[in-house]
Coordinates of C-alpha atoms and ligand atoms in Angstrom, one line a residue:
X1 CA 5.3 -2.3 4.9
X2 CA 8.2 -1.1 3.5
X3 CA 11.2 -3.2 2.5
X4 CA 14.3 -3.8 4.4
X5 CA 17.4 -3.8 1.8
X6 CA 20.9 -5.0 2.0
X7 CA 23.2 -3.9 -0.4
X8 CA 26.8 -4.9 -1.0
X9 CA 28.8 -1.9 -3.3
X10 CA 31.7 -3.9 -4.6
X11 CA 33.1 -1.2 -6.9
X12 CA 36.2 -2.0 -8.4
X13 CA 36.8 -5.1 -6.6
X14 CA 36.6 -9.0 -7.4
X15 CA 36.9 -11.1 -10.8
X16 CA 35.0 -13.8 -11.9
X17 CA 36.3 -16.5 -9.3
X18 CA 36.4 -14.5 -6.3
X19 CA 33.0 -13.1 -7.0
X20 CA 31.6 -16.9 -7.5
X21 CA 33.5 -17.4 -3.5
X22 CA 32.0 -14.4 -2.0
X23 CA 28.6 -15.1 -2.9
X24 CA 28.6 -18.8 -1.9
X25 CA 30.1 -17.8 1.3
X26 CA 27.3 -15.3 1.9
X27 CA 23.9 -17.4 0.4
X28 CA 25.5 -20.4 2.7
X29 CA 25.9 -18.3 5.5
X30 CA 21.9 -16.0 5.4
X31 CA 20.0 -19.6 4.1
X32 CA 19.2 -20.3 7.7
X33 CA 18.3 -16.8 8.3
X34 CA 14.4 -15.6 7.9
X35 CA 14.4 -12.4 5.9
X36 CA 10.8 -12.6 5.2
X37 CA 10.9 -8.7 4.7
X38 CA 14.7 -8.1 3.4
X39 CA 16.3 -8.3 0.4
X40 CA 19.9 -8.6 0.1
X41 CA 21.5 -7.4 -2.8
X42 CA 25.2 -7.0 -4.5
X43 CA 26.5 -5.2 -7.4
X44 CA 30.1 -6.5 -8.5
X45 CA 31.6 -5.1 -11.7
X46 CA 30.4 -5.7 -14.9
X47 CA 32.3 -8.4 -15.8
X48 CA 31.4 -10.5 -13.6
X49 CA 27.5 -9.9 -13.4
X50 CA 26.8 -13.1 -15.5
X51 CA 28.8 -15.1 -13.0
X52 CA 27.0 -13.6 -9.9
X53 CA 23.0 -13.8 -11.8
X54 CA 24.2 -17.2 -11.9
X55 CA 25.7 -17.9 -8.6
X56 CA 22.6 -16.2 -6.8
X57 CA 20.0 -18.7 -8.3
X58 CA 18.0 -20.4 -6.1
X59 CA 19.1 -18.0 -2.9
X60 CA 17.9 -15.0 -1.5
X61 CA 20.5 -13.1 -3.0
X62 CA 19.8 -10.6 -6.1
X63 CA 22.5 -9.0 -8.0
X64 CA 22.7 -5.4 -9.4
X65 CA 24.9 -3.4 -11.8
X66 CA 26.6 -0.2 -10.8
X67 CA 26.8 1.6 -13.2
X68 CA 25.1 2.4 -16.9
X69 CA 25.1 4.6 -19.7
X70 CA 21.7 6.8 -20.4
X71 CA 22.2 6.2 -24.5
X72 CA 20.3 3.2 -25.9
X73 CA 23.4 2.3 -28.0
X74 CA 25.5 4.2 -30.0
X75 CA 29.2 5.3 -30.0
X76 CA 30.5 5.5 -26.4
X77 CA 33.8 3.1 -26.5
X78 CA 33.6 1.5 -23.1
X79 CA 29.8 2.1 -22.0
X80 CA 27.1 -0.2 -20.6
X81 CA 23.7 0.5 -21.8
X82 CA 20.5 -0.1 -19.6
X83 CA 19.2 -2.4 -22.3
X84 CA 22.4 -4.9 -22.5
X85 CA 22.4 -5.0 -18.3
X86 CA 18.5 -6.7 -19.3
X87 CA 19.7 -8.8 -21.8
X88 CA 21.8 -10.7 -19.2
X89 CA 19.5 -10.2 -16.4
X90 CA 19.9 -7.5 -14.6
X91 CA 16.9 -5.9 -12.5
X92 CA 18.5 -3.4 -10.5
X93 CA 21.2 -0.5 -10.9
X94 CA 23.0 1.8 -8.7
X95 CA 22.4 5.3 -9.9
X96 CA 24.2 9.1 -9.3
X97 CA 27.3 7.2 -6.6
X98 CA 29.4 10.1 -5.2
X99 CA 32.8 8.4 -6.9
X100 CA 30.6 8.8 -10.1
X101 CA 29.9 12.4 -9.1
X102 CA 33.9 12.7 -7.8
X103 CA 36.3 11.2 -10.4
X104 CA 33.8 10.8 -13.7
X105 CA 32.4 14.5 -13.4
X106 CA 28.4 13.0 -13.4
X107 CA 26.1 15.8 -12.2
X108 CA 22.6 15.8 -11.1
X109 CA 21.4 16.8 -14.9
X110 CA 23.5 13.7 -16.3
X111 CA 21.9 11.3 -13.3
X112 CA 18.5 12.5 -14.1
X113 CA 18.9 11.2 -17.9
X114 CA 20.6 8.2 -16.5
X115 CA 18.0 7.4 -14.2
X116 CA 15.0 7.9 -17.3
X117 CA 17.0 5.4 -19.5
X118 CA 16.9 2.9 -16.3
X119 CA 13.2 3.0 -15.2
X120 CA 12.4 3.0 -19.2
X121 CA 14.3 -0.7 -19.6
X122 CA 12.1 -1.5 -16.0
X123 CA 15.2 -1.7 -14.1
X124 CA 15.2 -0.6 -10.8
X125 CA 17.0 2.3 -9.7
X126 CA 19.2 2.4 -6.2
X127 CA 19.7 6.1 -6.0
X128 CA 22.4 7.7 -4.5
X129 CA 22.5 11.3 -2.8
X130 CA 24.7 13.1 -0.4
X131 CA 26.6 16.2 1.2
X132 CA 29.9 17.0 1.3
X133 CA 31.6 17.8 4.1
X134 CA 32.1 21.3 3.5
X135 CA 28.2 21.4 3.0
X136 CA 27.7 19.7 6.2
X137 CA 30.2 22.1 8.3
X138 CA 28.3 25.0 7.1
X139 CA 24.8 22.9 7.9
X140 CA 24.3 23.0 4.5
X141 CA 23.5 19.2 4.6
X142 CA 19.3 19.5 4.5
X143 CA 19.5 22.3 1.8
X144 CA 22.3 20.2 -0.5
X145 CA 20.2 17.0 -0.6
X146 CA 16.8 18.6 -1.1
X147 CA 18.4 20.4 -4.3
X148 CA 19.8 17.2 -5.5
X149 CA 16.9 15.2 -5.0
X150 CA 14.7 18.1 -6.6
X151 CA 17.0 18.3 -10.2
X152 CA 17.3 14.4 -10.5
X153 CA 13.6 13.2 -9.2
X154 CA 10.9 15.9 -9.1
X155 CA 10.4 15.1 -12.8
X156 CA 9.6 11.5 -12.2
X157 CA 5.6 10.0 -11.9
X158 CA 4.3 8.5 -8.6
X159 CA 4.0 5.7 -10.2
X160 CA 8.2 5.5 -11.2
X161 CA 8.8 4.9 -7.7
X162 CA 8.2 1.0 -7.0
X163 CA 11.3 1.3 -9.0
X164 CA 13.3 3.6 -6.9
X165 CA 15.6 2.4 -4.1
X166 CA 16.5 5.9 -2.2
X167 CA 20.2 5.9 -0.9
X168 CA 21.6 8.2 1.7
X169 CA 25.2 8.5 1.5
X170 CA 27.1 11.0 3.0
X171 CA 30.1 11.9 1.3
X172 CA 32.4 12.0 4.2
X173 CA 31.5 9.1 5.2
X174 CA 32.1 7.1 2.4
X175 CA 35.1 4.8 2.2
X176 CA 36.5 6.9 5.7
X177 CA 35.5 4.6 8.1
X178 CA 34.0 7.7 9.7
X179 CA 30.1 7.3 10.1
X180 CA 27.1 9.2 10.4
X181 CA 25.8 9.2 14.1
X182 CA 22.1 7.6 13.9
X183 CA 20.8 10.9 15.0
X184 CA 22.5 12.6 11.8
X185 CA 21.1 9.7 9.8
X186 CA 17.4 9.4 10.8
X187 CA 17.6 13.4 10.6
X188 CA 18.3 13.4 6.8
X189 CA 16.2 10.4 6.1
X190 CA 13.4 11.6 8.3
X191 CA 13.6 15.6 6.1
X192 CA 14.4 13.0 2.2
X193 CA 10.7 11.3 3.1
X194 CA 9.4 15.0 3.8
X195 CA 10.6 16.4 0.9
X196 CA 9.1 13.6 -1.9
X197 CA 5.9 13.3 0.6
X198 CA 5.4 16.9 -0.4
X199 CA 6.1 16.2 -4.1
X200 CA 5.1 12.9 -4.3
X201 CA 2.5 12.2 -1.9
X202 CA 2.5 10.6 2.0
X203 CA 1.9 7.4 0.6
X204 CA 4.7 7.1 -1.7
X205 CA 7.0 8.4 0.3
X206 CA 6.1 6.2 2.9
X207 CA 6.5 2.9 0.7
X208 CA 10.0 4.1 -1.0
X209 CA 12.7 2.7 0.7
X210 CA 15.7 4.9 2.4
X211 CA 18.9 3.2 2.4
X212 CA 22.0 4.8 4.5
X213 CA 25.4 4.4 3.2
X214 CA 28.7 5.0 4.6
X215 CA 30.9 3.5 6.6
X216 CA 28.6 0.9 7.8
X217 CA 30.2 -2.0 9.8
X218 CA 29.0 -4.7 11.8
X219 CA 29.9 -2.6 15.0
X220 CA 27.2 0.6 13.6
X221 CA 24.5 -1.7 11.7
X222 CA 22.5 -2.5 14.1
X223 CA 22.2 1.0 15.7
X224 CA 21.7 2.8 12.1
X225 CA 19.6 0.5 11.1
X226 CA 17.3 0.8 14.1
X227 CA 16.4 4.2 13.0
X228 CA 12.5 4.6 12.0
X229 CA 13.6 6.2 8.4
X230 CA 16.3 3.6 8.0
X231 CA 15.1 1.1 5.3
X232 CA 18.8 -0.2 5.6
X233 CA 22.3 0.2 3.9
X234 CA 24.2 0.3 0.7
X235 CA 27.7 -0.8 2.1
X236 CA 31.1 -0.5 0.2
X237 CA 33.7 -2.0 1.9
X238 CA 32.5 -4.7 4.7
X239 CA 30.2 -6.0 2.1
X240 CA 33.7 -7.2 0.3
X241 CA 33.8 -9.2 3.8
X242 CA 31.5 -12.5 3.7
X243 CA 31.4 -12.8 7.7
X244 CA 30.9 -8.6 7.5
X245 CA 28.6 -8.6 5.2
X246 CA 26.4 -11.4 6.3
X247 CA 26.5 -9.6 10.1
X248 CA 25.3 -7.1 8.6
X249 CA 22.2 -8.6 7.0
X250 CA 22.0 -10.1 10.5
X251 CA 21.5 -7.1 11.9
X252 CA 18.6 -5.5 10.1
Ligands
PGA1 P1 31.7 2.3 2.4 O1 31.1 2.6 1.0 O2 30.8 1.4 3.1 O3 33.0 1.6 2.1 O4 31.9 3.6 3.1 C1 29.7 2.9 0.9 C2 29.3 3.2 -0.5 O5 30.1 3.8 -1.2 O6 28.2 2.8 -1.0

C-alpha cells in the first residue's frame, strides 16, 4: 500500500525557538491520532534542522531539509551539501521547488544532478514538479510536467525510487491561496503515474507516492486528498499554522 505523507514547507520562516514551539504544538496535538499508514513530515530552514531532529524524537514526526547543493564539498560560499544534511541527520530533502526554479534560476538539468548527489548520500528525495499558468491556459499543463519529469527522472533505476517522494505542485497555486480543483489534481497525478508506469514499470509507479501541493488548507484537504492518485500534500503556508497543519494531517 502506498504511503500517505504530510509535509509541512516552512521556507524562510521560523528560528530556532519558534521551530522547537511549532513542533511541540503539532507532536502534542497528532499523538492521539492513529496514522498507522502516514507520515508527517517538516522541513524548516537549515538552521534550525538540529533543533527540530531533536524536537521530533520519540514522535511521529520526521524532519527534512529543503534545500542542497549537488557538489560533495568544495568552494560554493553559502551551500549545504547532501553529505553534511547526513551528518546531522537528515533523511529526507525537498528537491527542484518552483521558488528554486523562480528566484535561484535551478532548471531541470541542475535538479537532475541535485537529485543524483541526494539518492547517492541515501537521502530521500521529495520531488517537486509543476506548470505555470501560462502553460496551463494554453493546456499545456500534461505536456510541461511529462517534459520535466522526463529531463530530471528518466535517467534514474527502478530501484532509486523507494527514495523518491513525487510532488505535484502547480505553480499558480503556490503561495496564491488559489487551488487546484480535485478534478485538475487527480487529472495530473492520475497522467505523472502513467508516464513513470511507462518508464518505470506498473509496479513502481504504483508504490511511489504523489503528493499535491498548493494552496492546501484545512477547508481543501480533505477533498484533495480524497482523490485516488493523491498520496497527500506538501503544504507551505498552513503548515506554519500548528492547529492548520495538524487539521490537515487529520484529514488524510
Ligand atoms: P502553499 O505552498 O501551501 O503556501 O501554497 C506550497 C509549497 O510551496 O509547497
Amino acid at each position: 500500500m502506498r504511503k500517505k505523507i504530510v509535509a509541512g514547507n516552512w521556507k524562510m520562516n521560523n528560528g530556532i525557538e519558534e521551530t522547537e514551539k511549532l513542533i511541540h504544538a503539532v507532536t502534542n496535538s497528532i499523538a492521539s491520532l492513529n496514522l498507522e499508514n502516514v507520515r508527517v513530515i517538516v522541513a524548516p530552514s537549515f538552521v534550525s534542522l538540529t533543533t527540530a531532529i531533536e524536537s521530533v524524537k520519540n514522535s511521529h514526526v520526521e524532519v527534512a531539509a529543503q534545500n542542497m547543493h549537488q557538489a560533495k564539498n568544495g568552494a560554493f560560499t553559502g551551500e549545504i551539501s547532501a553529505e553534511m544534511l547526513v551528518s546531522i541527520g537528515v533523511k529526507t530533502v525537498i528537491l527542484g521547488h518552483s521558488e528554486r526554479r523562480q528566484y535561484f534560476g535551478e532548471n531541470d538539468e541542475l535538479i537532475a544532478r541535485k537529485i543524483d548527489a541526494a539518492l547517492a548520500n541515501n537521502l530521500e528525495v521529495i520531488f517537486c514538479f509543476g506548470e505555470l499558468l501560462e502553460e496551463r491556459k494554453l493546456d499545456n499543463h500534461l505536456l510541461e510536467v511529462g517534459s520535466q519529469l522526463k529531463n530530471t527522472l528518466f535517467h534514474l533505476k527502478p530501484e532509486d525510487f523507494k527514495n523518491i517522494i513525487l510532488a505535484y505542485e502547480p505553480v499558480w497555486a503556490i503561495g496564491t491561496g488559489e487551488t487546484a480543483t480535485p478534478e485538475q489534481a487527480q487529472e495530473m497525478h492520475a497522467f505523472v503515474r502513467n508516464v513513470i508506469a511507462k518508464k518505470f514499470g506498473k509496479e513502481i509507479a504504483d508504490s511511489v507516492s504523489i503528493l499535491y501541493g498548493g494552496s492546501v488548507k484545512p477547508s481543501n484537504a480533505e477533498e484533495i486528498f480524497s482523490k485516488e492518485d493523491v498520496d497527500g500534500g506538501l503544504i507551505g503556508g498552513a503548515s506554519l499554522v500548528a492547529v492548520d497543519f495538524v487539521a490537515i494531517i487529520e484529514a488524510i
